Short mmCIF file of C-alpha atoms and ligand atoms in Angstrom, two decimals:
data_model
loop_
_atom_site.label_atom_id
_atom_site.label_comp_id
_atom_site.label_asym_id
_atom_site.label_seq_id
_atom_site.Cartn_x
_atom_site.Cartn_y
_atom_site.Cartn_z
CA MET G 7 27.68 14.61 2.57
CA SER G 8 24.14 15.88 2.16
CA GLN G 9 21.57 14.06 4.27
CA ILE G 10 18.02 13.62 3.14
CA ASN G 11 15.56 15.59 5.18
CA TYR G 12 12.65 13.29 5.97
CA SER G 13 10.73 15.59 8.27
CA GLU G 14 9.46 17.54 5.28
CA LYS G 15 6.56 16.88 2.94
CA ILE G 16 9.02 16.27 0.13
CA PRO G 17 12.13 14.38 1.26
CA ASN G 18 15.14 16.08 -0.28
CA ASN G 19 18.82 16.82 0.00
CA VAL G 20 18.64 20.10 -1.91
CA ASP G 21 17.81 22.32 1.06
CA LEU G 22 14.29 22.89 -0.14
CA ALA G 23 13.26 24.44 3.17
CA ASN G 24 15.43 27.45 2.37
CA ASP G 25 13.78 28.12 -0.96
CA ARG G 26 10.16 28.76 -0.07
CA THR G 27 9.04 29.63 -3.60
CA LEU G 28 10.42 26.43 -5.06
CA GLN G 29 9.13 24.41 -2.13
CA ARG G 30 5.63 25.84 -2.58
CA ALA G 31 5.68 25.14 -6.31
CA LEU G 32 6.71 21.53 -5.76
CA GLU G 33 4.20 21.07 -2.95
CA HIS G 34 1.59 22.29 -5.38
CA TRP G 35 2.69 19.67 -7.94
CA GLN G 36 2.85 16.86 -5.36
CA PRO G 37 -0.92 16.17 -5.10
CA HIS G 38 -1.12 16.14 -8.91
CA PHE G 39 1.58 13.49 -8.94
CA LEU G 40 -0.25 11.45 -6.30
CA GLN G 41 -3.47 11.72 -8.26
CA TRP G 42 -1.63 10.52 -11.37
CA TRP G 43 -0.17 7.60 -9.38
CA HIS G 44 -3.65 6.71 -8.15
CA GLU G 45 -5.11 6.77 -11.66
CA MET G 46 -2.20 5.53 -13.77
CA GLY G 47 0.06 3.64 -11.36
CA PRO G 48 -0.22 -0.07 -10.47
CA SER G 49 -3.92 -0.81 -10.40
CA ASP G 50 -5.56 -2.31 -7.32
CA PHE G 51 -2.54 -2.69 -5.06
CA GLU G 52 -2.75 0.51 -3.07
CA ALA G 53 -3.59 -1.28 0.20
CA ALA G 54 -0.86 -3.91 -0.13
CA ASP G 55 2.22 -3.85 2.11
CA VAL G 56 5.13 -3.99 -0.29
CA TYR G 57 8.68 -4.71 0.82
CA LEU G 58 10.40 -1.76 -0.86
CA ARG G 59 13.68 0.03 -0.68
CA THR G 60 13.59 3.77 -0.23
CA ALA G 61 16.52 6.10 -0.75
CA VAL G 62 17.68 7.57 2.56
CA SER G 63 21.04 9.01 1.56
CA VAL G 64 23.16 9.39 -1.54
CA ASP G 65 26.10 7.72 0.16
CA ALA G 66 27.35 4.76 -1.91
CA GLN G 67 27.32 2.64 1.25
CA GLY G 68 23.85 2.16 2.61
CA TRP G 69 21.88 4.60 0.49
CA ALA G 70 18.64 2.67 0.82
CA GLN G 71 16.43 1.37 3.58
CA TYR G 72 14.03 -1.57 3.21
CA GLY G 73 10.63 -2.04 4.72
CA ALA G 74 6.92 -2.63 4.14
CA VAL G 75 5.24 0.33 2.49
CA HIS G 76 1.84 1.11 1.01
CA MET G 77 2.82 2.36 -2.42
CA PRO G 78 0.83 5.63 -2.26
CA ASP G 79 2.80 6.42 0.93
CA TYR G 80 6.20 5.88 -0.70
CA ARG G 81 8.50 8.79 0.11
CA TRP G 82 9.21 10.10 -3.38
CA GLY G 83 11.84 12.72 -3.02
CA ILE G 84 14.56 14.78 -4.60
CA PHE G 85 18.03 13.39 -4.24
CA LEU G 86 21.10 14.68 -6.03
CA ALA G 87 24.50 13.04 -5.88
CA ASP G 88 26.99 15.12 -3.91
CA ARG G 89 28.64 17.99 -5.69
CA VAL G 90 32.12 17.27 -7.02
CA ALA G 91 34.34 20.15 -5.90
CA SER G 92 35.56 22.35 -8.77
CA ARG G 93 34.15 20.00 -11.39
CA LYS G 94 35.12 20.96 -14.96
CA ILE G 95 33.37 20.37 -18.29
CA GLY G 96 34.72 17.05 -19.52
CA PHE G 97 34.10 17.23 -23.28
CA GLY G 98 33.21 19.46 -26.20
CA ASP G 99 34.46 22.87 -27.20
CA ARG G 100 34.36 24.23 -23.63
CA MET G 101 36.22 21.36 -22.11
CA GLY G 102 38.13 22.38 -18.99
CA GLN G 103 35.88 25.33 -18.11
CA PRO G 104 33.93 25.23 -14.83
CA VAL G 105 30.56 23.46 -14.99
CA TRP G 106 27.35 25.52 -14.76
CA GLN G 107 25.18 25.74 -11.68
CA GLN G 108 22.59 27.75 -13.64
CA VAL G 109 21.22 27.21 -17.12
CA PRO G 110 22.95 29.44 -19.69
CA GLY G 111 20.32 31.45 -21.57
CA GLU G 112 21.41 30.22 -25.01
CA TYR G 113 20.87 26.55 -24.02
CA ARG G 114 17.69 27.02 -22.10
CA SER G 115 15.28 25.50 -24.58
CA THR G 116 17.61 22.66 -25.59
CA LEU G 117 18.25 21.65 -22.00
CA ARG G 118 14.57 21.88 -21.19
CA ARG G 119 13.83 19.59 -24.13
CA LEU G 120 16.44 17.04 -23.02
CA ILE G 121 15.05 17.02 -19.48
CA VAL G 122 11.43 16.78 -20.61
CA THR G 123 12.22 13.93 -23.01
CA GLN G 124 14.01 11.99 -20.28
CA GLY G 125 11.31 12.86 -17.75
CA ASP G 126 8.53 11.69 -20.05
CA THR G 127 9.87 8.12 -20.18
CA GLU G 128 9.69 7.68 -16.40
CA PRO G 129 5.92 7.91 -15.81
CA ALA G 130 5.36 6.34 -19.24
CA SER G 131 6.87 3.05 -18.12
CA VAL G 132 4.73 3.02 -14.97
CA GLU G 133 1.66 3.44 -17.17
CA GLN G 134 2.81 0.70 -19.53
CA GLN G 135 3.19 -1.72 -16.61
CA ARG G 136 0.00 -0.71 -14.83
CA LEU G 137 -1.85 -4.03 -15.14
CA LEU G 138 1.03 -6.47 -14.74
CA GLY G 139 0.40 -7.02 -11.04
CA HIS G 140 -2.69 -9.05 -11.90
CA SER G 141 -0.64 -11.76 -13.62
CA CYS G 142 2.50 -11.84 -11.47
CA PRO G 143 4.46 -15.12 -11.51
CA SER G 144 5.30 -14.77 -7.78
CA LEU G 145 5.27 -12.34 -4.87
CA TYR G 146 9.01 -11.87 -5.37
CA ASP G 147 8.39 -10.70 -8.95
CA LEU G 148 5.42 -8.60 -7.91
CA ARG G 149 7.61 -6.78 -5.43
CA ASN G 150 10.28 -6.18 -8.05
CA LEU G 151 7.70 -4.75 -10.44
CA PHE G 152 6.51 -2.33 -7.78
CA GLN G 153 10.08 -1.41 -6.85
CA VAL G 154 10.75 -0.48 -10.46
CA ASN G 155 7.45 1.45 -10.60
CA VAL G 156 8.04 3.57 -7.50
CA GLU G 157 11.58 4.36 -8.62
CA GLU G 158 10.41 5.44 -12.07
CA GLY G 159 8.03 7.68 -10.19
CA ARG G 160 10.99 9.09 -8.29
CA HIS G 161 12.87 9.62 -11.53
CA LEU G 162 9.96 11.75 -12.64
CA TRP G 163 10.42 13.77 -9.44
CA ALA G 164 14.10 14.14 -10.29
CA MET G 165 13.31 15.73 -13.65
CA VAL G 166 10.42 17.80 -12.32
CA TYR G 167 12.71 19.25 -9.67
CA LEU G 168 15.08 20.48 -12.40
CA LEU G 169 12.18 21.95 -14.39
CA HIS G 170 10.81 23.78 -11.35
CA ALA G 171 14.15 24.90 -10.00
CA HIS G 172 15.73 26.11 -13.24
CA PHE G 173 13.13 26.80 -15.92
CA GLY G 174 10.61 29.08 -14.26
CA ARG G 175 7.08 29.16 -15.57
CA ASP G 176 7.89 27.10 -18.69
CA GLY G 177 9.33 24.43 -16.43
CA ARG G 178 6.22 24.35 -14.25
CA GLU G 179 4.04 23.98 -17.33
CA GLU G 180 6.20 21.15 -18.63
CA ALA G 181 5.90 19.43 -15.24
CA GLU G 182 2.11 19.47 -15.57
CA GLU G 183 2.34 18.15 -19.13
CA LEU G 184 4.43 15.22 -17.90
CA LEU G 185 1.33 14.08 -16.01
CA ALA G 186 -1.07 14.89 -18.87
CA ARG G 187 0.49 12.77 -21.62
CA HIS G 188 -0.18 9.04 -21.26
CA SER G 189 1.37 5.95 -22.74
CA GLY G 190 -0.54 4.79 -25.79
CA ASP G 191 -3.04 7.67 -25.61
CA ALA G 192 -4.38 8.48 -29.08
CA ASP G 193 -4.54 12.24 -28.43
CA LYS G 194 -1.71 12.81 -25.98
CA PRO G 195 0.81 9.98 -26.30
CA ARG G 196 4.21 9.82 -24.63
CA ILE G 197 7.01 11.45 -26.63
CA LEU G 198 8.99 8.35 -27.67
CA SER G 199 7.35 5.45 -29.47
CA THR G 200 8.77 2.57 -27.38
CA PHE G 201 7.03 4.14 -24.39
CA ASN G 202 3.69 3.83 -26.12
CA GLU G 203 4.04 0.06 -26.68
CA PRO G 204 1.88 -1.97 -24.31
CA VAL G 205 3.75 -4.07 -21.73
CA SER G 206 0.95 -6.47 -20.96
CA ASP G 207 2.80 -9.69 -20.13
CA TRP G 208 5.78 -10.52 -17.96
CA LEU G 209 7.97 -11.74 -20.80
CA SER G 210 7.62 -8.27 -22.29
CA PHE G 211 8.29 -6.75 -18.87
CA PHE G 212 11.56 -8.68 -18.52
CA CYS G 213 12.55 -7.64 -22.07
CA PHE G 214 11.54 -4.05 -21.38
CA THR G 215 13.65 -3.85 -18.22
CA TYR G 216 16.52 -5.53 -20.04
CA PHE G 217 16.50 -3.43 -23.22
CA THR G 218 14.51 -0.27 -22.58
CA ASP G 219 15.70 0.45 -19.05
CA ARG G 220 19.19 -0.10 -20.42
CA ASP G 221 18.55 2.62 -22.97
CA GLY G 222 17.60 4.69 -19.92
CA LYS G 223 20.91 3.84 -18.34
CA TYR G 224 22.75 5.05 -21.44
CA GLN G 225 20.77 8.27 -21.62
CA LEU G 226 21.37 8.93 -17.93
CA LYS G 227 25.07 8.19 -18.32
CA SER G 228 25.38 10.69 -21.13
CA LEU G 229 23.41 13.33 -19.19
CA ALA G 230 25.53 12.59 -16.10
CA GLU G 231 28.43 14.02 -18.13
CA SER G 232 26.56 17.30 -18.70
CA ALA G 233 28.12 20.67 -18.00
CA PHE G 234 24.82 21.62 -16.36
CA ASP G 235 25.84 20.34 -12.95
CA PRO G 236 22.40 19.88 -11.32
CA LEU G 237 21.43 17.62 -14.25
CA SER G 238 24.64 15.66 -13.90
CA ARG G 239 24.15 15.17 -10.16
CA THR G 240 20.52 14.14 -10.56
CA CYS G 241 21.36 11.55 -13.21
CA ARG G 242 24.25 10.13 -11.24
CA PHE G 243 21.95 9.23 -8.38
CA MET G 244 19.23 7.89 -10.72
CA LEU G 245 21.78 5.45 -12.11
CA THR G 246 22.15 3.92 -8.65
CA GLU G 247 18.47 2.96 -8.71
CA GLU G 248 18.48 2.04 -12.40
CA ALA G 249 20.86 -0.88 -11.87
CA HIS G 250 18.12 -2.86 -10.13
CA HIS G 251 15.77 -2.41 -13.09
CA MET G 252 18.23 -4.08 -15.41
CA PHE G 253 18.86 -6.77 -12.82
CA VAL G 254 15.13 -7.54 -12.98
CA GLY G 255 15.37 -7.88 -16.76
CA GLU G 256 18.56 -9.90 -16.92
CA THR G 257 17.64 -12.35 -14.16
CA GLY G 258 14.04 -12.49 -15.41
CA ILE G 259 15.05 -13.62 -18.90
CA GLY G 260 17.71 -15.89 -17.39
CA ARG G 261 15.04 -17.59 -15.26
CA VAL G 262 12.82 -18.08 -18.32
CA VAL G 263 15.74 -19.74 -20.13
CA LYS G 264 16.47 -21.91 -17.10
CA ARG G 265 12.88 -23.11 -16.84
CA THR G 266 12.66 -23.82 -20.58
CA LEU G 267 15.83 -25.91 -20.40
CA GLU G 268 14.36 -27.91 -17.51
CA VAL G 269 11.21 -28.57 -19.53
CA MET G 270 13.26 -29.58 -22.58
CA GLN G 271 15.19 -31.98 -20.37
CA GLU G 272 12.00 -33.43 -18.89
CA LEU G 273 10.41 -33.87 -22.30
CA GLY G 274 13.58 -34.98 -24.03
CA SER G 275 12.57 -32.62 -26.86
CA ASP G 276 13.13 -29.14 -28.20
CA ASP G 277 9.88 -29.18 -30.16
CA PRO G 278 8.29 -25.75 -29.55
CA ALA G 279 4.78 -27.21 -29.70
CA LYS G 280 5.58 -29.72 -26.94
CA ILE G 281 7.31 -27.09 -24.82
CA ARG G 282 4.32 -24.78 -25.16
CA ALA G 283 1.92 -27.59 -24.34
CA HIS G 284 3.96 -28.04 -21.16
CA GLY G 285 3.42 -24.37 -20.25
CA ALA G 286 6.89 -23.00 -20.97
CA VAL G 287 8.38 -20.49 -23.41
CA ASP G 288 10.28 -22.16 -26.26
CA LEU G 289 13.59 -20.52 -27.09
CA PRO G 290 12.59 -19.40 -30.63
CA LEU G 291 9.64 -17.59 -29.05
CA LEU G 292 11.93 -15.88 -26.56
CA GLN G 293 14.14 -14.88 -29.50
CA LYS G 294 11.16 -13.13 -31.09
CA TYR G 295 10.56 -11.12 -27.93
CA LEU G 296 14.24 -10.16 -27.84
CA ASN G 297 14.03 -9.08 -31.50
CA PHE G 298 10.98 -6.95 -30.80
CA TRP G 299 12.20 -5.11 -27.70
CA CYS G 300 15.79 -4.71 -28.82
CA SER G 301 14.84 -3.20 -32.18
CA SER G 302 12.24 -0.94 -30.59
CA SER G 303 14.76 0.26 -27.99
CA LEU G 304 17.41 0.91 -30.65
CA ASP G 305 15.16 3.56 -32.18
CA LEU G 306 15.43 5.53 -28.93
CA PHE G 307 18.98 6.54 -29.85
CA GLY G 308 17.68 8.55 -32.78
CA ASN G 309 19.05 9.23 -36.25
CA GLU G 310 22.51 7.90 -37.14
CA ILE G 311 23.40 11.36 -38.39
CA SER G 312 22.33 14.16 -36.13
CA SER G 313 23.37 17.78 -36.05
CA ASN G 314 21.48 18.17 -32.76
CA SER G 315 23.58 15.58 -30.98
CA ALA G 316 26.70 17.16 -32.52
CA ALA G 317 25.69 20.54 -31.10
CA ASN G 318 24.73 19.06 -27.73
CA PHE G 319 28.14 17.46 -27.48
CA ALA G 320 30.14 20.45 -28.72
CA ASN G 321 28.27 22.73 -26.30
CA GLY G 322 28.76 20.43 -23.33
CA LEU G 323 25.08 19.59 -22.80
CA LYS G 324 25.22 15.84 -23.37
CA GLY G 325 28.35 13.68 -23.48
CA ARG G 326 28.98 10.08 -24.39
CA PRO G 327 28.26 7.42 -21.75
CA ASP G 328 31.42 6.98 -19.66
CA GLU G 329 33.19 9.86 -21.40
CA ASP G 330 36.32 8.90 -19.41
CA GLN G 331 36.86 5.76 -21.47
CA TYR G 332 37.65 7.82 -24.59
CA GLU G 333 40.88 9.63 -25.39
CA ASP G 334 39.56 12.43 -27.53
CA HIS G 335 36.84 14.50 -25.84
CA VAL G 336 36.48 17.19 -28.48
CA LEU G 337 36.15 15.14 -31.68
CA ARG G 338 36.80 18.02 -34.09
CA GLY G 339 38.09 16.53 -37.36
CA LYS G 340 37.37 12.93 -36.31
CA ILE G 341 35.69 10.58 -38.78
CA PHE G 342 33.20 7.77 -38.22
CA LYS G 343 32.53 4.97 -40.73
CA LEU G 344 28.82 4.57 -40.99
CA GLU G 345 26.95 1.78 -42.76
CA ILE G 346 23.91 3.01 -44.59
CA PRO G 347 21.79 1.15 -47.14
CA GLU G 348 23.76 2.81 -49.97
CA GLY G 349 27.05 1.48 -48.60
CA ALA G 350 29.77 2.61 -46.17
CA GLN G 351 30.05 6.35 -45.65
CA GLU G 352 32.52 8.53 -43.81
CA VAL G 353 30.89 11.15 -41.64
CA PRO G 354 32.18 13.58 -39.01
CA MET G 355 32.29 11.72 -35.69
CA LEU G 356 30.49 14.61 -34.01
CA ASN G 357 27.47 14.01 -36.22
CA ALA G 358 27.47 10.26 -35.60
CA LEU G 359 27.32 10.31 -31.80
CA ASN G 360 23.89 8.68 -31.67
CA GLU G 361 25.41 5.76 -33.51
CA VAL G 362 28.46 5.72 -31.23
CA MET G 363 26.09 5.50 -28.29
CA ARG G 364 23.99 2.81 -29.96
CA GLU G 365 27.07 0.68 -30.54
CA SER G 366 28.20 0.88 -26.94
CA TYR G 367 24.64 0.09 -25.81
CA LEU G 368 24.60 -3.03 -27.98
CA LYS G 369 27.87 -4.17 -26.44
CA ASP G 370 26.29 -3.86 -23.02
CA CYS G 371 23.26 -5.83 -24.24
CA GLU G 372 25.54 -8.70 -25.30
CA ILE G 373 26.53 -9.44 -21.71
CA GLY G 374 23.23 -11.07 -20.78
CA LEU G 375 23.08 -12.95 -24.07
CA LYS G 376 26.44 -14.58 -23.33
CA ARG G 377 25.24 -15.71 -19.91
CA TRP G 378 21.98 -17.18 -21.24
CA ASN G 379 23.76 -18.90 -24.10
CA ARG G 380 26.23 -20.48 -21.69
CA ALA G 381 23.28 -22.04 -19.85
CA ILE G 382 21.87 -23.34 -23.15
CA GLU G 383 25.25 -24.72 -24.15
CA ARG G 384 25.77 -26.42 -20.79
CA ALA G 385 22.39 -28.12 -21.22
CA GLY G 386 23.71 -29.55 -24.49
CA HIS G 387 21.63 -27.62 -27.01
CA ALA G 388 22.82 -26.05 -30.23
CA PHE G 389 20.30 -23.18 -30.20
CA ARG G 390 21.77 -19.73 -29.46
CA LEU G 391 19.97 -16.52 -28.61
CA SER G 392 21.22 -13.41 -30.39
CA LEU G 393 20.61 -9.70 -30.72
CA PRO G 394 18.94 -8.63 -33.95
CA SER G 395 20.95 -6.53 -36.39
CA ALA G 396 20.81 -2.82 -35.60
CA HIS G 397 19.35 -2.38 -39.10
CA PHE G 398 16.38 -4.64 -38.43
CA ARG G 399 12.90 -3.05 -38.08
CA ARG G 400 14.09 0.48 -37.68
CA SER G 401 11.54 3.26 -37.74
CA ILE G 402 13.99 6.12 -37.59
CA GLY G 403 17.15 7.04 -39.48
CA ALA G 404 18.89 5.69 -42.57
CA TRP G 405 17.45 2.18 -42.20
CA MET G 406 13.90 3.33 -41.59
CA GLY G 407 11.42 1.06 -43.34
CA LYS G 408 14.15 -0.94 -45.11
CA PRO G 409 13.41 -4.66 -45.45
CA VAL G 410 16.23 -6.13 -43.37
CA ASP G 411 16.10 -9.50 -41.62
CA PRO G 412 17.28 -9.96 -38.00
CA GLN G 413 20.67 -11.15 -39.29
CA GLY G 414 21.13 -7.86 -41.13
CA ASN G 415 20.55 -9.06 -44.71
CA VAL G 416 18.59 -6.78 -46.99
CA VAL G 417 15.73 -8.87 -48.36
CA SER G 418 12.81 -8.18 -50.69
CA LYS G 419 9.78 -6.32 -49.34
CA GLU G 420 7.62 -9.40 -49.99
CA LEU G 421 9.91 -11.72 -48.07
CA TYR G 422 10.14 -9.22 -45.23
CA GLU G 423 6.40 -8.87 -44.88
CA LYS G 424 5.86 -12.61 -45.20
CA ASN G 425 8.43 -13.41 -42.52
CA LEU G 426 7.97 -10.62 -40.02
CA HIS G 427 5.65 -12.71 -37.84
CA ALA G 428 8.42 -15.32 -37.67
CA TRP G 429 10.88 -12.68 -36.43
CA ILE G 430 8.78 -10.80 -33.91
CA PRO G 431 5.88 -12.16 -31.84
CA SER G 432 2.79 -12.89 -33.93
CA ALA G 433 -0.73 -12.47 -32.59
CA ALA G 434 -0.77 -16.21 -31.85
CA ASP G 435 2.56 -15.98 -29.98
CA ARG G 436 1.27 -13.14 -27.87
CA ALA G 437 -1.94 -15.01 -27.15
CA PHE G 438 0.08 -18.02 -26.02
CA VAL G 439 2.32 -15.92 -23.76
CA HIS G 440 -0.78 -14.28 -22.30
CA SER G 441 -2.24 -17.70 -21.58
CA LEU G 442 0.80 -18.44 -19.37
CA MET G 443 0.27 -15.31 -17.30
CA GLN G 444 -1.61 -16.71 -14.33
CA LYS G 445 -1.30 -14.88 -11.05
CA VAL G 446 0.69 -16.77 -8.41
CA ILE G 447 0.58 -15.19 -4.97
CA GLU G 448 1.32 -17.93 -2.44
CA PRO G 449 4.60 -17.01 -0.72
CA GLY G 450 7.46 -19.03 -2.21
CA ARG G 451 5.47 -20.40 -5.16
CA ILE G 452 6.54 -19.54 -8.71
CA ALA G 453 4.63 -19.84 -12.01
CA GLY G 454 5.53 -22.78 -14.22
CA TRP G 455 7.07 -20.78 -17.09
CA VAL G 456 9.87 -19.21 -15.07
CA ALA G 457 12.44 -20.67 -12.66
CA PRO G 458 12.64 -19.37 -9.07
CA PRO G 459 15.24 -16.66 -8.44
CA GLU G 460 18.56 -17.75 -7.00
CA ARG G 461 18.13 -15.55 -3.95
CA GLY G 462 15.63 -13.24 -2.37
CA ILE G 463 15.75 -9.49 -1.85
CA ASN G 464 18.07 -7.92 0.74
CA ASN G 465 19.17 -11.31 2.13
CA LEU G 466 15.62 -12.47 2.77
CA PRO G 467 14.61 -15.95 1.60
CA VAL G 468 12.88 -16.40 -1.76
CA GLU G 469 9.73 -17.58 0.04
CA TYR G 470 9.43 -14.37 2.09
CA GLU G 471 6.04 -12.70 1.74
CA TYR G 472 7.33 -9.70 -0.24
CA VAL G 473 3.87 -8.34 -0.82
CA LYS G 474 1.16 -8.69 1.80
CA LEU G 475 -2.13 -8.42 -0.01
CA HIS G 476 -5.17 -7.37 1.96
FE1 FE2 K 762 14.04 5.65 -14.76
FE1 FE2 K 763 14.36 2.23 -15.01
#
């Protein structure tokens, strides 16, 4: 098993010390990254002691160590999952051939694009969440936000390592560009639209970590199948960290539901106006946030029909998440039934892989919904949270711009425009949610709109001082 070398400037398990050119190039990029973190990372918390986990090994048992860290001193490093001996390509037309340790010339630009697109989302989310610390509902939540932030920073390192190690000068230029684009920037925005949406309140943050980080999980899973072995190994270790991000989303929304149910019980009412007056998030409002972030995240999977994803699969660059679960790994001659506005259509499965991925993502999204709805049912309420139809509010693909309601019915343009503010958060809804976002920083105290977590981090009590502010 490869140990992480901590005595070096850049912690790593890729034997960086024996590749002086690469090491120098990355050590040249490192201060640029730190400058970016200083300017675009969590604002105003650089002096705080944050109880963070840091990767110390890629061993499944005990890969992380916990302790108080100043975020700018976090040991961002390069960690690849261990090499699988004589690993073979698991899908596509070259299935069964040995995986690649170097980038084949003919796939150089496609692989670079895949890596840059993934890499771009990592710092983007840190930028989106930059100001959230100022309205944290508790020190526990503040710590979780920062944990997610530093790990997204590390995911950027993961992609930058691949660019530097395997793509020469182009790769180094792309690594600089990853720090030059910024979320929401009018001139140099991030590549994907969801990563330009502001995340300026904690309800959005919980939805983002639930839906958008889960898209990340699906992208990483499909890249973990790649025939380009360094990419596969990098993504496999990123997934270990990613699980916590979705935990933050799922338990965050669950705690909002729990608190709302308590308030409904106290008031003996499900009247949204009364619940809001009591400082909690009514369930229809939460539903609007789910509609917004789910539909935005669904766009990240791209066009339903895509010859690029067909080629990426056939060539072994990008598989399906959990490729093992399928029987056929080549998909030549297979058909997929696709629903488009004009009706059902049969298309080659290879060309519909974005949709295949979107469907399995939605199944994964359902898991949290079931849990939250059980809590609502147990409290004796008829209301149920749901995922919006995959055709709702799409800005890419066959359903782009089509007037579809969250239940999936095609409606008139007028009705759609009139009702949109009832389906996704209106300006007034957002203003109300913002009004709830008051900073709570006494150890153990939690804001009134969200229930306390069931347990603390790493077996510590909930009231532990997870962030020591100075
Ligand atoms: Fe990430
Ligand atoms: Fe993440």
